[in-house]
Coordinates of C-alpha atoms (C1' of nucleotides) in Angstrom, one line a residue:
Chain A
X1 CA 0.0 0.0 0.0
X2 CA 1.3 3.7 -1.0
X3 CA -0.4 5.9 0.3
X4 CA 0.8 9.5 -0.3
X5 CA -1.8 12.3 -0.1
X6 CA -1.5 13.8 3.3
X7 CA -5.2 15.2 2.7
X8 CA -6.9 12.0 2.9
X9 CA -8.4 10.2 5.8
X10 CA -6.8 7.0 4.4
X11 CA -3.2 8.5 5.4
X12 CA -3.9 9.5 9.1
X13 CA -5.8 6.0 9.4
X14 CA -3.1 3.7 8.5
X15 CA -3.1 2.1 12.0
X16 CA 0.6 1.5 12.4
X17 CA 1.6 5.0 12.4
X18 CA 2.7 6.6 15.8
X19 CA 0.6 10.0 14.7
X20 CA 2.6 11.5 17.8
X21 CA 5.8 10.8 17.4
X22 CA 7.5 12.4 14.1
X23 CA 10.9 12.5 12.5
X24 CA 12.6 15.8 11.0
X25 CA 15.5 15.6 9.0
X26 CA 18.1 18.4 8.5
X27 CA 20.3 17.9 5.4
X28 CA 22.9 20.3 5.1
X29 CA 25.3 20.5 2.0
X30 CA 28.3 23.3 1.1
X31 CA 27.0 24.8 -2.1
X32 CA 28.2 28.1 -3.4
X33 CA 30.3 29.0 -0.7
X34 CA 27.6 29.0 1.7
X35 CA 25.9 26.3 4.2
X36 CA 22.3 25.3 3.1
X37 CA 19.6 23.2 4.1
X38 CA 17.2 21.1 2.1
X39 CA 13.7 22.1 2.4
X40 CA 10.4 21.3 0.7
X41 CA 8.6 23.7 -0.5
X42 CA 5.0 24.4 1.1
X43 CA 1.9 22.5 0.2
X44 CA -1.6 23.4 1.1
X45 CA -1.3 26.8 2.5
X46 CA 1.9 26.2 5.1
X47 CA 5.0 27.0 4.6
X48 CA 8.3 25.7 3.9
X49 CA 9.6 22.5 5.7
X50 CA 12.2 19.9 6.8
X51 CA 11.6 16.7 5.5
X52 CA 9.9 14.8 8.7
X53 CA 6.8 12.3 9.1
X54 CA 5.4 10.1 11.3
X55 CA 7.1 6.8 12.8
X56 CA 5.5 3.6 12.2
X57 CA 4.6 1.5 15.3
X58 CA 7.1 -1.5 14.3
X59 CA 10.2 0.7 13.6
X60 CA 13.3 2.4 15.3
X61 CA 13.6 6.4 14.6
X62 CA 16.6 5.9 12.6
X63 CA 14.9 4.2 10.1
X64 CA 11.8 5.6 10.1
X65 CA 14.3 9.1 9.3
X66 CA 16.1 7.5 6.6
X67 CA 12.4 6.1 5.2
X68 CA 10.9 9.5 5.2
X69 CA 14.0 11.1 3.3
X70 CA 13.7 8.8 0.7
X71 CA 9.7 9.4 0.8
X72 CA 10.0 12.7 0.6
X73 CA 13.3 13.6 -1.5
X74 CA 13.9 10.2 -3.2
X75 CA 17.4 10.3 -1.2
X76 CA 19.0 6.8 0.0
X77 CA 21.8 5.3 2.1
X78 CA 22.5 8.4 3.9
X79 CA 23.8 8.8 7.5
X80 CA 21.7 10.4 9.5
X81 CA 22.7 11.9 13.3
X82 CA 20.1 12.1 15.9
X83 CA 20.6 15.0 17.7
X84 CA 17.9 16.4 19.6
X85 CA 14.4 15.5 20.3
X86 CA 11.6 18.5 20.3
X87 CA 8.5 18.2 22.8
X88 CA 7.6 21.6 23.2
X89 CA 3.4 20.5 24.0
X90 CA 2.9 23.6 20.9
X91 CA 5.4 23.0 19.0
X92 CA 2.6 21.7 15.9
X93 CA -0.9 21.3 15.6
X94 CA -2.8 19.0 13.6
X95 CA -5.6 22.4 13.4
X96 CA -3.5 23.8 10.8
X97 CA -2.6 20.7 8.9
X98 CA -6.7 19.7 8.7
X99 CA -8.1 23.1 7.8
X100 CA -8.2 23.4 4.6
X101 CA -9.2 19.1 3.6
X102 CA -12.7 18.7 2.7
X103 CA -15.0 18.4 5.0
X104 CA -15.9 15.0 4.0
X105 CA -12.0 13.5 4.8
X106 CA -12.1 15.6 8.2
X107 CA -15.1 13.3 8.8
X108 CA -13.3 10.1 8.2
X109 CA -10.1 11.4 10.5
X110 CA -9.4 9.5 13.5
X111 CA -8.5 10.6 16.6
X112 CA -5.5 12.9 16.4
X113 CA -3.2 13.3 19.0
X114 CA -2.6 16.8 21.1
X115 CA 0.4 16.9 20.6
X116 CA 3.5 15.6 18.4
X117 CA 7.2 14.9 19.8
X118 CA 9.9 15.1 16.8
X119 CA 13.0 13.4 17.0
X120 CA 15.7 16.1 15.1
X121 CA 18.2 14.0 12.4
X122 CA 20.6 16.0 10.6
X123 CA 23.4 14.7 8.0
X124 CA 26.1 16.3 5.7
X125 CA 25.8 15.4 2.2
X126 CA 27.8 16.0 -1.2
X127 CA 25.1 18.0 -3.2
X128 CA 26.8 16.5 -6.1
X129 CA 25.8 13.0 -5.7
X130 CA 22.4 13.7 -4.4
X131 CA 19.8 14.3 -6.2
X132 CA 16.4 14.8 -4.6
X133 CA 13.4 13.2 -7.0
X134 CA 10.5 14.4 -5.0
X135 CA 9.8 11.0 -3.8
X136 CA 6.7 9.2 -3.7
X137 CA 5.2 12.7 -3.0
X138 CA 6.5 14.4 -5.3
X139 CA 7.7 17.4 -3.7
X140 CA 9.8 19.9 -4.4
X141 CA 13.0 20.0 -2.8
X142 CA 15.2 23.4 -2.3
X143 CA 18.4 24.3 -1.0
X144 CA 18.6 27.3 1.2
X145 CA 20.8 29.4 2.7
X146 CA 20.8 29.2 6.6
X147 CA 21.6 32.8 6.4
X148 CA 18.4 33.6 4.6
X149 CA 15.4 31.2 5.3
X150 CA 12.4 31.5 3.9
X151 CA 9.2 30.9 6.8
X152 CA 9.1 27.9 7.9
X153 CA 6.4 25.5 9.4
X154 CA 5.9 24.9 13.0
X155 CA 9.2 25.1 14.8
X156 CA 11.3 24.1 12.0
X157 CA 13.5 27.2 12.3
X158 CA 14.5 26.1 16.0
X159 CA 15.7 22.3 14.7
X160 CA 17.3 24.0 12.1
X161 CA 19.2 26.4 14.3
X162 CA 19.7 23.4 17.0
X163 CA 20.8 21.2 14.1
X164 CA 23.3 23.4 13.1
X165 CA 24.9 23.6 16.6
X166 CA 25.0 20.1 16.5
X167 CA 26.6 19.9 13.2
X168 CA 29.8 21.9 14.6
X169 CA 29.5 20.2 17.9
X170 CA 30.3 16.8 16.1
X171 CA 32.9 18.3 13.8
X172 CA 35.1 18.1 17.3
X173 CA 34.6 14.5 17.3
X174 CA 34.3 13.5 13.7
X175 CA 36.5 15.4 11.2
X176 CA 33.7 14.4 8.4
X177 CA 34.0 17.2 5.9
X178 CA 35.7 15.3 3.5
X179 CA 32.5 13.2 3.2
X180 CA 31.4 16.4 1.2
X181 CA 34.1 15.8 -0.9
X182 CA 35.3 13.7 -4.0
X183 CA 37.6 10.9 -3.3
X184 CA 40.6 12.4 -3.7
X185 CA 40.7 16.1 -2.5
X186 CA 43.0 18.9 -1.7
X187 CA 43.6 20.8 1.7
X188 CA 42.8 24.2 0.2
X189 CA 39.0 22.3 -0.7
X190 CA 38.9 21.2 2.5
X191 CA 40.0 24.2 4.2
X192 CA 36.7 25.8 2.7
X193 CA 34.8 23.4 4.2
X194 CA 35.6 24.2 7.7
X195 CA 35.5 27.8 7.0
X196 CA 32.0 28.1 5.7
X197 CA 30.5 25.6 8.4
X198 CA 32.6 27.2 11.4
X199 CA 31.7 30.6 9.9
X200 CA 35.1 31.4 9.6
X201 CA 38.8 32.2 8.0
X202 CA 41.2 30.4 9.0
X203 CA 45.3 30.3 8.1
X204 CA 46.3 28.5 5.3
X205 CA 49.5 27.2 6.9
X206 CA 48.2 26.2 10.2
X207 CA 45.2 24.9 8.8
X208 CA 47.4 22.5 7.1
X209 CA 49.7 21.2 9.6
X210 CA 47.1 21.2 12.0
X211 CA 44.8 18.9 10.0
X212 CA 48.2 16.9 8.8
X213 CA 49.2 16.1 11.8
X214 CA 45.6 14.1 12.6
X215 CA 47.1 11.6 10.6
X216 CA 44.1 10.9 8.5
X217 CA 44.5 11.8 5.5
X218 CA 47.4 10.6 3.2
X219 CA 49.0 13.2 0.3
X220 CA 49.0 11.6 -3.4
X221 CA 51.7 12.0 -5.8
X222 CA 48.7 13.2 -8.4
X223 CA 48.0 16.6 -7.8
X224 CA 44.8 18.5 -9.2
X225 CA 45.2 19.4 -13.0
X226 CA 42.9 22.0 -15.2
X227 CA 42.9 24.4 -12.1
X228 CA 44.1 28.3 -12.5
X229 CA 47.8 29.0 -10.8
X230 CA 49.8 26.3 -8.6
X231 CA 48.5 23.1 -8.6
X232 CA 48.0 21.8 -5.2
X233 CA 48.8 18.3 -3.8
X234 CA 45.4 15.5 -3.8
X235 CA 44.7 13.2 -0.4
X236 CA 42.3 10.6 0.4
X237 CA 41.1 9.7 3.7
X238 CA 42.8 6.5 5.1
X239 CA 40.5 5.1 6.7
X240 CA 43.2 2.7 8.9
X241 CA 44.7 5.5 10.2
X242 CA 42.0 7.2 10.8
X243 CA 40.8 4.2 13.6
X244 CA 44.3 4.7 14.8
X245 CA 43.9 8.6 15.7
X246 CA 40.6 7.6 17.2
X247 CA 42.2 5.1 19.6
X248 CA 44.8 7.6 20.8
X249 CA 41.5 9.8 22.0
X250 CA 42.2 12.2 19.4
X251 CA 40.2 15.5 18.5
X252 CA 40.1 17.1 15.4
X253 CA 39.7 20.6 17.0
X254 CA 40.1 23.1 14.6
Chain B
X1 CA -5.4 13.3 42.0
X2 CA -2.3 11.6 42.8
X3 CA -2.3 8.1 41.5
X4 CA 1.4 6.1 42.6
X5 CA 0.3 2.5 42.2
X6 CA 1.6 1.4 38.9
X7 CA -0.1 -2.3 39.3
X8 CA -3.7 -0.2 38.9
X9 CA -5.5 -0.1 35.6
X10 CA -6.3 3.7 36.8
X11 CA -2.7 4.5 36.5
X12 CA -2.7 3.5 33.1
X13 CA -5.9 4.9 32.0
X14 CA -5.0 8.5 33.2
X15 CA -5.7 10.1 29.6
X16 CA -3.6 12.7 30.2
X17 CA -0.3 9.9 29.5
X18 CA 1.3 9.8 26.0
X19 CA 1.5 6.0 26.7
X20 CA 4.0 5.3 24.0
X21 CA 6.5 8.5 25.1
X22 CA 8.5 7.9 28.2
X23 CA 11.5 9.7 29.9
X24 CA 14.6 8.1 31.7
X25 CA 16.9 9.6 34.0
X26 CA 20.7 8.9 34.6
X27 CA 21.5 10.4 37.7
X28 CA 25.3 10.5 38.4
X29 CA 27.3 11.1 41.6
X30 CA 30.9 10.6 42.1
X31 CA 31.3 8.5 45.5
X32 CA 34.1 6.5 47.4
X33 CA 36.4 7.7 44.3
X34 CA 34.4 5.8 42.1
X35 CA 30.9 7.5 39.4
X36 CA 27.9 5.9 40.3
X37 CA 24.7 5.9 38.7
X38 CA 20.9 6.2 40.6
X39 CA 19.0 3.5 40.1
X40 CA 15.6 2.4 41.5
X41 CA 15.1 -1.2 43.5
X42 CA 13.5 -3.7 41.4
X43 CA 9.7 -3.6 41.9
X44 CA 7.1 -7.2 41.3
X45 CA 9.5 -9.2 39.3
X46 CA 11.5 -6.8 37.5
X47 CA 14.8 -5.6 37.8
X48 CA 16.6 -2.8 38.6
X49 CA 15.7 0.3 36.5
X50 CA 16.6 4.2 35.8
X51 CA 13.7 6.4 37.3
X52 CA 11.8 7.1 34.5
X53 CA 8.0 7.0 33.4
X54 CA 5.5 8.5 31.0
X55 CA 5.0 12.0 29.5
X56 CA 1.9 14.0 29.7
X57 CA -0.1 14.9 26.6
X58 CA 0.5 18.7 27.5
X59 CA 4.2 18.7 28.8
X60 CA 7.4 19.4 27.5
X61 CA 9.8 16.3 28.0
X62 CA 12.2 18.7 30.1
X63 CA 9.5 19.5 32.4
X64 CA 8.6 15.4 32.2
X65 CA 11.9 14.6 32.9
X66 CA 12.2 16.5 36.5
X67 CA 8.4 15.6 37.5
X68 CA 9.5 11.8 37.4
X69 CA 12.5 12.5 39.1
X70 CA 10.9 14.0 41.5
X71 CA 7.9 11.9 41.9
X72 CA 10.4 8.7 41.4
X73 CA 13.5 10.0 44.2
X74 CA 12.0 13.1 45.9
X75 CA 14.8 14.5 43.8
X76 CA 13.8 18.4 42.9
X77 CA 15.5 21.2 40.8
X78 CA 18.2 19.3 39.1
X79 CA 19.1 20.7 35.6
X80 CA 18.7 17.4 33.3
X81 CA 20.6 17.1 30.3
X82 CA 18.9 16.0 27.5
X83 CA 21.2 13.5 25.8
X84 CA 19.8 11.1 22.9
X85 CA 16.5 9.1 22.1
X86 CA 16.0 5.1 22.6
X87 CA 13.5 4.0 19.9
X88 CA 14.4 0.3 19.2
X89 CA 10.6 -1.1 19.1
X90 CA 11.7 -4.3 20.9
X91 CA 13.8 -2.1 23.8
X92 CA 10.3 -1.9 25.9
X93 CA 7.5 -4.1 26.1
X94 CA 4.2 -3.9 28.6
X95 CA 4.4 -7.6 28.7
X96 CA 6.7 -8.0 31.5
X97 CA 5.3 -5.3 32.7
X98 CA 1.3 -6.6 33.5
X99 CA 2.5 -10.3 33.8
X100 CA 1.7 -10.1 37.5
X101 CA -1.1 -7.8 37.8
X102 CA -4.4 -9.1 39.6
X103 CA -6.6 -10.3 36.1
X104 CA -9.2 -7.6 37.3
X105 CA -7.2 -5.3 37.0
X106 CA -5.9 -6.3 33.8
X107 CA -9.3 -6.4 32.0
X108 CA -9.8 -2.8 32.8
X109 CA -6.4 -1.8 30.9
X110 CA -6.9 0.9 28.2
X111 CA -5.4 -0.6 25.1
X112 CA -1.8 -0.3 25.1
X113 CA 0.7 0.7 22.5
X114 CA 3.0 -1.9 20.8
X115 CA 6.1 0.0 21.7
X116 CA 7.1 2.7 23.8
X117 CA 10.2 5.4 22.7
X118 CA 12.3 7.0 25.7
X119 CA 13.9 10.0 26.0
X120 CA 17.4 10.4 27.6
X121 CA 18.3 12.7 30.5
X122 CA 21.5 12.8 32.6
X123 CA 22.6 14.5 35.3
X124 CA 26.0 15.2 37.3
X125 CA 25.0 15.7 41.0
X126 CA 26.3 16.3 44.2
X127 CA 25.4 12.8 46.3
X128 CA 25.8 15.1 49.7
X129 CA 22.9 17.6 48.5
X130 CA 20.8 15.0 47.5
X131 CA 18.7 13.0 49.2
X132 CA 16.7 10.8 47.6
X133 CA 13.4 10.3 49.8
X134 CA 11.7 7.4 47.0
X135 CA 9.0 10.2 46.0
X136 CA 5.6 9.5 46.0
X137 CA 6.3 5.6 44.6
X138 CA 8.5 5.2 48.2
X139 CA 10.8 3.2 45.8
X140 CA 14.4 2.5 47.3
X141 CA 17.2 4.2 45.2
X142 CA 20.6 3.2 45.6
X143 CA 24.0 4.8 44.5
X144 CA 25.5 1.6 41.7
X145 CA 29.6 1.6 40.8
X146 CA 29.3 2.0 36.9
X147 CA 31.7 -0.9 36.3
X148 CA 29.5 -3.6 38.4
X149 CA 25.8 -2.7 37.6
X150 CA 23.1 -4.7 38.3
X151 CA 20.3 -6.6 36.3
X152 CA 18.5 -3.9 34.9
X153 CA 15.0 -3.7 32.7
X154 CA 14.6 -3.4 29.5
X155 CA 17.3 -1.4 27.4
X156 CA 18.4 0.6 30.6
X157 CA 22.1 -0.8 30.6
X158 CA 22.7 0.2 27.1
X159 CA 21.1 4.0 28.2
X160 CA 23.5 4.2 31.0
X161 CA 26.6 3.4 28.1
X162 CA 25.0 6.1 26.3
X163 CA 25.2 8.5 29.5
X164 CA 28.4 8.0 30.1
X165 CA 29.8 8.5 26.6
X166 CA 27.2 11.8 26.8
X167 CA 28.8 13.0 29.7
X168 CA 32.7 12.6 28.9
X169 CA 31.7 14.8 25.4
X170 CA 30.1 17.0 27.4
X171 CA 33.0 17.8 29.7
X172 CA 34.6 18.9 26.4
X173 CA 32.2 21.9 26.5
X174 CA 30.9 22.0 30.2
X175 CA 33.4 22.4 32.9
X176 CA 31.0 21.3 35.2
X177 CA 32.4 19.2 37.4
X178 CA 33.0 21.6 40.4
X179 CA 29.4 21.4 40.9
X180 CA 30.0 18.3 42.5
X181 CA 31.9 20.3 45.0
X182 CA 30.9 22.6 47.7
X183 CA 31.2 26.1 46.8
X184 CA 35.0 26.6 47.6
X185 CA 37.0 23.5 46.8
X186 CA 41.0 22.5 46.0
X187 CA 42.7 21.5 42.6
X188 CA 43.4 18.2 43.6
X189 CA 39.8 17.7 44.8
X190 CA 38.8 18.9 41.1
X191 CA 41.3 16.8 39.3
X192 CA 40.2 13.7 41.6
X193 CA 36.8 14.2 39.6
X194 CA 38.2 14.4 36.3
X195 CA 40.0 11.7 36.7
X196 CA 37.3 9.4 38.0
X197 CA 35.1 10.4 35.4
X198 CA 37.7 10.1 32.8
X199 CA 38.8 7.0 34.0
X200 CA 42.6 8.1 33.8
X201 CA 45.4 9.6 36.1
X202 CA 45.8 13.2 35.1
X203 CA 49.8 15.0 35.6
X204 CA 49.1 17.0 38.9
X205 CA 51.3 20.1 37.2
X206 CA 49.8 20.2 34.1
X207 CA 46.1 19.6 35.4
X208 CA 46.3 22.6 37.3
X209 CA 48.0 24.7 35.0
X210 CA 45.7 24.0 32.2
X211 CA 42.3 24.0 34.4
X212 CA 43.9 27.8 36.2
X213 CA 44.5 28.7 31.9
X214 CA 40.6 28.6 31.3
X215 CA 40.1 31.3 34.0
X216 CA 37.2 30.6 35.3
X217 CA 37.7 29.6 38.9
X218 CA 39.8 32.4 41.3
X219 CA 41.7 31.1 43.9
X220 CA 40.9 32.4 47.8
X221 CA 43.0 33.2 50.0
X222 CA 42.2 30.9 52.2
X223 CA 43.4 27.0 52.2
X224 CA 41.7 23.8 52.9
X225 CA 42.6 23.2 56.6
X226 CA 42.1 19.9 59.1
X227 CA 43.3 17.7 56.4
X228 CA 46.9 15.5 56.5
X229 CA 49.3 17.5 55.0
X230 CA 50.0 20.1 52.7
X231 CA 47.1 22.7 52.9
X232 CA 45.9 23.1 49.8
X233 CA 44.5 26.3 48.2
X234 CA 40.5 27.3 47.9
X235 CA 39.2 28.4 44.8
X236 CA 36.0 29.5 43.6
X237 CA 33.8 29.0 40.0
X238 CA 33.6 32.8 38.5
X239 CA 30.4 33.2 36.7
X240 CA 31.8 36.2 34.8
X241 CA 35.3 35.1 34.0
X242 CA 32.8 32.0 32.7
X243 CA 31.0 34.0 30.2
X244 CA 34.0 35.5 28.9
X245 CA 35.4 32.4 28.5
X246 CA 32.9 31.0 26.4
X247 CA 32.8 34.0 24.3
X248 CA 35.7 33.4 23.5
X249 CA 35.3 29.8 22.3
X250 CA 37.3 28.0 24.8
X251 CA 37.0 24.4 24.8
X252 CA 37.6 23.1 28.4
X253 CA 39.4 19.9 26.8
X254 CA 41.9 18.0 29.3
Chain C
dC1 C1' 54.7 38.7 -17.5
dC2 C1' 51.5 38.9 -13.8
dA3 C1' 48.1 38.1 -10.4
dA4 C1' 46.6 34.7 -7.6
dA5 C1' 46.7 30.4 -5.4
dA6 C1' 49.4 26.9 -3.1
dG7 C1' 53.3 25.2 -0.7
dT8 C1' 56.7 26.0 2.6
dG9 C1' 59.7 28.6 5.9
dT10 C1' 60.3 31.4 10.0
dT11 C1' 59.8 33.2 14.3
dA12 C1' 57.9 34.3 18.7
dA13 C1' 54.7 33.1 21.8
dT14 C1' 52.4 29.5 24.2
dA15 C1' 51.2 24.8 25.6
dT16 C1' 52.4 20.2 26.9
dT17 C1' 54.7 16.6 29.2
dA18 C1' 57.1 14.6 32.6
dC19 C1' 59.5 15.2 35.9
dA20 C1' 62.2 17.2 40.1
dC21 C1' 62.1 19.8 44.1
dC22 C1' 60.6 21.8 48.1
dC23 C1' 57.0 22.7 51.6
dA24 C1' 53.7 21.7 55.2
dT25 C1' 51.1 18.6 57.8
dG26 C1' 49.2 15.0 61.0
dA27 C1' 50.2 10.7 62.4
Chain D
dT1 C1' 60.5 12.8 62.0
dC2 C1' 58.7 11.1 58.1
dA3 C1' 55.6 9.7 54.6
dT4 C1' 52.5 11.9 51.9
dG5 C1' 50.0 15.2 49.5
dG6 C1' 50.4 19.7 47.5
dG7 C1' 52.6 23.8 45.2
dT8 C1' 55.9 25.3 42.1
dG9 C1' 60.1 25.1 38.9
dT10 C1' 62.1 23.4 34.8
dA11 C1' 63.6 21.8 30.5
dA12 C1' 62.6 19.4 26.2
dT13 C1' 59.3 19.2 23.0
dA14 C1' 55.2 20.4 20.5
dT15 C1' 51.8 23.5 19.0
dT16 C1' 50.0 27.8 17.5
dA17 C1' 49.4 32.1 15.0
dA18 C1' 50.8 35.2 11.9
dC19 C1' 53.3 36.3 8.3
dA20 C1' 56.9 36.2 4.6
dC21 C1' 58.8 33.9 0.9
dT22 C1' 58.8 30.9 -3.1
dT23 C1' 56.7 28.2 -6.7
dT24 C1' 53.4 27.4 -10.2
dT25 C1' 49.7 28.3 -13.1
dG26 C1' 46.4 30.2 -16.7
dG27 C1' 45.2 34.2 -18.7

DNA sequence: CCAAAAGTGTTAATATTACACCCATGA
DNA sequence: TCATGGGTGTAATATTAACACTTTTGG
């Protein structure tokens, strides 16, 4: 059974849905020199919002955020981190979901709940090698600024602002950037990274030996070709030492 | 109305219970030189378990959190971290739960959801301010050694992993271990803490130069007297030299 | 050739580590 | 007095920050 019009009856009584607990997931990507956040655009008369739904009764949060991604955007087999869960009692209301259905589907709806708890997922992602589809619903899918939001649904601009605290937070812990990266990459790509996420400059030189000495990355003899003036040096992540930098308790403090 | 008998069908038919939302608290103390964890004596035949219980309809999970504390260990005004989300749909299951009720009782059970999501808190405390009383459940709490737990219900054991790891990132970013010390305390008393959270020796030099480098605890004149040897010196958190600290992105890493 | 980007060098200041040393105390 | 804990000194090493210098490239 699909079921995909959130205006019918038949999609708020499919009985194994927990219709108060939700999922919302934050996808960031590095895009034009600036941090953005997937959104989809409004439907019905709302506004703009994170991709998010309900959790089905048989399933663990973390799937039920990587199912409703790929509902919603047609994005798969990406890792998602839970980072907060939101329970303000008005945070959403089901009022201004059901107000504009007909009045025939209002009729049909079962009991909704008072209120909805959502469990906040956020990920990093390569905007090069995703490509949102829309999904079983069909919905358009936007990149946005975090500087410059457009209004957003419920409290989608808090999880948003929480997410992104959380996103630094773990870059302590998990030196992940290069995820947003191809392959092979060069410090002065990564470097930009970590600047436009930490909402920063930062020195070329000690960025380098700093990050060097983590002992993650390994230098290439290929360097990048095609590019305007010197050609800088390629790494790849080594994944062996990488477990080796963990076990020594290491940082990545930038 | 205050209803504290959890083997009552009118406990579990208060409607005002999200039935399939429950917190669980992860109360720490550092005792005997060892962290210990709160937990609650085993009740009909279950184990041990984290204080913990069900969130109202019309209540933030924060607010949820400290009510079951309170109503679970007498425990009041404790700031609760909020740490991560359980959701595995086997982790709970009302089975064990009712096994042993009277069958009277039993038959007048609302219908109960097939699983039930928990919410993580922690919190570092002081064992000397706290008193547990066992709250309106008069349950027995006892102080547990992290390293020899007991049988506990459910998923609890793996939520206490969770804490701990919670709690060492969050000394990263929280230096707040002198609240587990009176208001003036010594370096060594400090460093005792980190290091039995930590669970590593720390360089007595280096701790103290690198705790005094934050500047955010001023030393007193006074010194720690009535103790065998050496007196050592007083010093007090700053809540301004705090703030500044922050501001200036400091990272309390040891 | 030149501007710009990338790699590398340099230096001073600061931090880290692992001790050694001395001091003060109660037993 | 003496073992012990606590404060401080020290020296080798490592890290950081800021900047200068050099190399390389496409335009």
């Amino acid at each position: 059974m699909k079921i995909n019009d959130l205006t019918t009856a038949a999609f708020w009584n499919q009985t194994k849905m927990e219709l108060n607990i939700s999922v919302d997931c934050v996808l960031f990507t590095v895009m034009d020199q600036k941090l953005k956040v997937m959104l989809n655009a409004p439907f019905m008369d709302m506004e703009h919002s994170l991709p998010g739904g309900f959790v089905h009764s048989d399933e663990h949060t973390d799937e039920a955020a990587s199912r409703i991604l790929h509902q919603r955007t047609g994005i798969q087999n990406i890792y998602l981190n839970q980072f907060k869960t939101f329970s303000d009692p008005g945070r959403f209301s089901f009022e201004s979901l059901i107000r504009h259905f007909d009045q025939a589907e209002v009729d049909k709806l079962p009991k909704l709940p008072d209120r909805v708890i959502s469990i906040g997922y956020f990920a990093l992602v390569d905007s090069e090698q995703i490509h949102p589809s829309g999904g079983d619903f069909q919905e358009i899918t936007t990149w946005f600024n975090i500087e410059v939001l457009p209004s957003l649904n419920f409290d989608h601009k808090n999880i948003i602002t929480e997410a992104i605290e959380a996103l630094r937070k773990e870059l302590h812990f998990n030196p992940v950037l290069h995820n947003l990266l191809p392959k092979k990459f060069t410090m002065p790509e990564l470097q930009r990274l970590y600047e436009i996420i930490l909402g920063k400059k930062l020195d070329r030189g000690s960025f380098q030996r700093k990050v060097l000495r983590w002992d993650i990355f390994e230098r290439l003899e290929e360097r990048r070709t095609g590019v305007a003036h010197k050609q800088p040096f390629l790494y790849r992540f080594n994944a062996k030492k990488y477990q080796g930098a963990l076990n020594n308790g290491l940082h990545f403090a930038i």
